[in-house]
Tab-separated table of C-alpha atoms in Angstrom:
chain	number	residue	atom	x	y	z
A	1	MET	CA	-7.043	-19.991	-6.857
A	2	TYR	CA	-4.313	-17.917	-5.275
A	3	LEU	CA	-1.834	-20.735	-4.920
A	4	ASN	CA	-2.149	-21.383	-8.662
A	5	ILE	CA	-1.463	-17.746	-9.208
A	6	ILE	CA	1.768	-18.224	-7.110
A	7	LEU	CA	2.830	-21.329	-8.685
A	8	LYS	CA	2.074	-20.120	-12.174
A	9	LYS	CA	3.454	-16.643	-12.061
A	10	GLY	CA	6.048	-17.071	-9.165
A	11	ILE	CA	8.261	-14.252	-8.201
A	12	MET	CA	8.334	-12.738	-11.695
A	13	GLY	CA	4.579	-11.943	-11.214
A	14	PHE	CA	5.269	-10.195	-7.853
A	15	LEU	CA	8.216	-8.178	-9.554
A	16	ASP	CA	6.090	-7.331	-12.338
A	17	SER	CA	3.357	-6.064	-9.913
A	18	ILE	CA	6.098	-4.039	-8.013
A	19	LYS	CA	7.033	-2.452	-11.344
A	20	GLY	CA	3.575	-1.517	-11.947
A	21	GLY	CA	3.569	-0.123	-8.432
A	22	PHE	CA	6.666	2.046	-9.207
A	23	ARG	CA	4.777	3.213	-12.523
A	24	LEU	CA	2.073	4.452	-10.165
A	25	ILE	CA	4.578	6.265	-7.995
A	26	LYS	CA	5.461	8.159	-11.189
A	27	LEU	CA	1.763	8.929	-11.547
A	28	ASP	CA	0.997	6.970	-14.592
A	29	GLU	CA	-2.559	6.648	-14.902
A	30	LYS	CA	-2.296	3.878	-17.476
A	31	ALA	CA	-0.578	1.741	-14.808
A	32	ALA	CA	-3.389	2.162	-12.287
A	33	SER	CA	-5.857	0.961	-15.104
A	34	GLU	CA	-3.807	-2.083	-15.900
A	35	ILE	CA	-3.411	-2.944	-12.268
A	36	ALA	CA	-6.963	-2.446	-11.675
A	37	LYS	CA	-7.919	-4.839	-14.482
A	38	ASP	CA	-5.381	-7.527	-13.735
A	39	PRO	CA	-7.005	-10.171	-11.639
A	40	ASN	CA	-3.421	-11.409	-10.411
A	41	SER	CA	-3.079	-7.927	-8.614
A	42	THR	CA	-5.671	-8.845	-5.947
A	43	LEU	CA	-3.359	-11.230	-4.373
A	44	TYR	CA	-0.342	-8.952	-4.823
A	45	GLY	CA	-2.333	-6.060	-3.296
A	46	TRP	CA	-2.728	-8.165	-0.200
A	47	ILE	CA	0.970	-8.880	-0.103
A	48	PHE	CA	1.712	-5.050	-0.590
A	49	ILE	CA	-0.652	-4.264	2.327
A	50	ILE	CA	1.083	-6.813	4.552
A	51	ILE	CA	4.679	-5.770	3.658
A	52	ALA	CA	3.715	-2.039	4.199
A	53	GLY	CA	2.145	-3.103	7.644
A	54	LEU	CA	5.390	-4.747	8.462
A	55	ALA	CA	7.331	-1.774	7.320
A	56	ASN	CA	5.301	0.752	9.309
A	57	LEU	CA	5.583	-1.901	12.203
A	58	PHE	CA	9.207	-1.751	12.143
A	59	ALA	CA	9.509	1.901	11.880
A	60	SER	CA	7.236	2.575	14.777
A	61	SER	CA	8.959	-0.119	16.996
A	62	VAL	CA	12.311	1.740	16.635
A	63	PHE	CA	10.541	4.628	18.133
A	64	SER	CA	8.559	2.686	20.799
A	65	ILE	CA	5.247	3.813	19.452
A	66	PHE	CA	3.644	0.782	20.891
A	67	SER	CA	4.251	0.206	24.632
A	68	PRO	CA	5.791	-3.217	25.830
A	69	TYR	CA	2.174	-4.194	26.802
A	70	GLN	CA	0.928	-4.083	23.307
A	71	SER	CA	2.089	-6.847	21.004
A	72	PHE	CA	3.583	-6.691	17.684
A	73	LEU	CA	0.676	-8.540	16.454
A	74	TYR	CA	-1.683	-5.718	17.678
A	75	GLY	CA	0.466	-3.184	15.969
A	76	PHE	CA	0.654	-5.271	12.623
A	77	LEU	CA	-3.184	-5.771	12.583
A	78	TYR	CA	-3.605	-1.971	13.195
A	79	TYR	CA	-1.488	-1.111	10.227
A	80	VAL	CA	-3.077	-3.611	7.941
A	81	ALA	CA	-6.773	-2.739	9.035
A	82	SER	CA	-5.990	1.024	8.663
A	83	GLY	CA	-4.696	0.347	5.081
A	84	LEU	CA	-7.840	-1.568	4.174
A	85	LEU	CA	-10.141	0.937	5.886
A	86	TRP	CA	-8.370	3.686	4.014
A	87	ILE	CA	-9.076	1.896	0.713
A	88	ILE	CA	-12.868	1.178	1.352
A	89	VAL	CA	-13.395	4.870	2.547
A	90	LEU	CA	-11.720	6.311	-0.598
A	91	HIS	CA	-13.809	3.866	-2.632
A	92	GLY	CA	-17.027	5.035	-0.859
A	93	LEU	CA	-16.006	8.623	-1.462
A	94	ALA	CA	-15.381	7.851	-5.154
A	95	LYS	CA	-18.749	6.113	-5.502
A	96	LEU	CA	-20.343	9.057	-3.869
A	97	PHE	CA	-18.874	11.359	-6.393
A	98	GLY	CA	-19.927	9.321	-9.485
A	99	GLY	CA	-17.164	6.595	-9.480
A	100	ILE	CA	-17.922	3.489	-11.457
A	101	SER	CA	-15.198	1.074	-10.599
A	102	LYS	CA	-16.062	-2.035	-8.277
A	103	LEU	CA	-14.419	-2.260	-4.891
A	104	LYS	CA	-12.261	-5.181	-6.117
A	105	GLU	CA	-10.801	-3.120	-9.081
A	106	TYR	CA	-10.348	-0.183	-6.804
A	107	PHE	CA	-8.725	-2.339	-4.015
A	108	ARG	CA	-6.117	-3.695	-6.654
A	109	ALA	CA	-4.978	-0.208	-7.668
A	110	GLN	CA	-5.118	1.535	-4.269
A	111	SER	CA	-3.410	-1.486	-2.561
A	112	HIS	CA	-0.261	-0.760	-4.820
A	113	VAL	CA	-0.334	2.970	-3.581
A	114	LEU	CA	0.900	1.316	-0.332
A	115	LEU	CA	4.088	0.378	-2.114
A	116	LEU	CA	4.999	3.653	-1.078
A	117	SER	CA	4.541	2.915	2.523
A	118	TRP	CA	7.493	0.469	2.248
A	119	PHE	CA	9.967	3.381	2.211
A	120	SER	CA	8.648	4.020	5.896
A	121	ILE	CA	11.402	1.908	6.982
A	122	PHE	CA	13.752	4.942	6.147
A	123	ALA	CA	11.763	6.634	9.189
A	124	ALA	CA	13.603	4.229	11.323
A	125	ILE	CA	16.807	6.273	10.815
A	126	LYS	CA	17.332	8.003	13.988
A	127	ILE	CA	18.725	11.224	12.464
A	128	PRO	CA	16.991	14.425	13.506
A	129	PHE	CA	14.066	15.352	11.237
A	130	VAL	CA	14.457	12.279	8.762
A	131	PRO	CA	11.660	10.501	10.170
A	132	GLU	CA	9.340	13.528	10.102
A	133	ILE	CA	10.240	14.276	6.407
A	134	VAL	CA	10.095	10.719	5.369
A	135	GLY	CA	6.614	10.478	6.938
A	136	TRP	CA	5.383	13.776	5.349
A	137	LEU	CA	6.791	12.851	1.802
A	138	ILE	CA	5.072	9.410	2.112
A	139	THR	CA	1.832	10.995	3.205
A	140	ILE	CA	1.882	13.906	0.575
A	141	TRP	CA	2.798	11.540	-2.265
A	142	GLY	CA	0.555	8.834	-1.230
A	143	THR	CA	-2.493	11.484	-1.456
A	144	VAL	CA	-1.433	12.563	-4.841
A	145	MET	CA	-1.095	8.875	-5.990
A	146	SER	CA	-4.690	8.125	-4.597
A	147	ILE	CA	-5.960	11.087	-6.619
A	148	VAL	CA	-4.489	9.526	-9.633
A	149	VAL	CA	-5.986	6.014	-8.900
A	150	LEU	CA	-9.344	7.793	-8.360
A	151	LYS	CA	-9.282	9.520	-11.615
A	152	SER	CA	-8.305	6.422	-13.535
């Protein structure tokens, strides 16, 4: 099924999904609804999470957050699992407070929020205070984007 999506839509479908993610970064509630309803966004959401995990892994490897004894695979799995866990926790909170979306729909939209985590690659710049500022901006704006997704 997912192979058919990739073959049918190809790179253009992925680029359209990135455009939807950028609309979401601009806090477009309509984009969140469109992404949640698009069944192709499930695959692209997984790709977004994987790329966000790789970007975070690269940024953290520059600062040697993981010791040499810990593999890059462990770090990658850590970032991907924490992204998935965050989506599940937010969906649970939304359900607790009266949300009506299904987990799959919420996953589609919330995974596109992780497009913002791709910018964590800039945290690898070793200029004083840049990594901290980038990290804080991603965290704050990601929280605002999550609220937009929860509302839509």
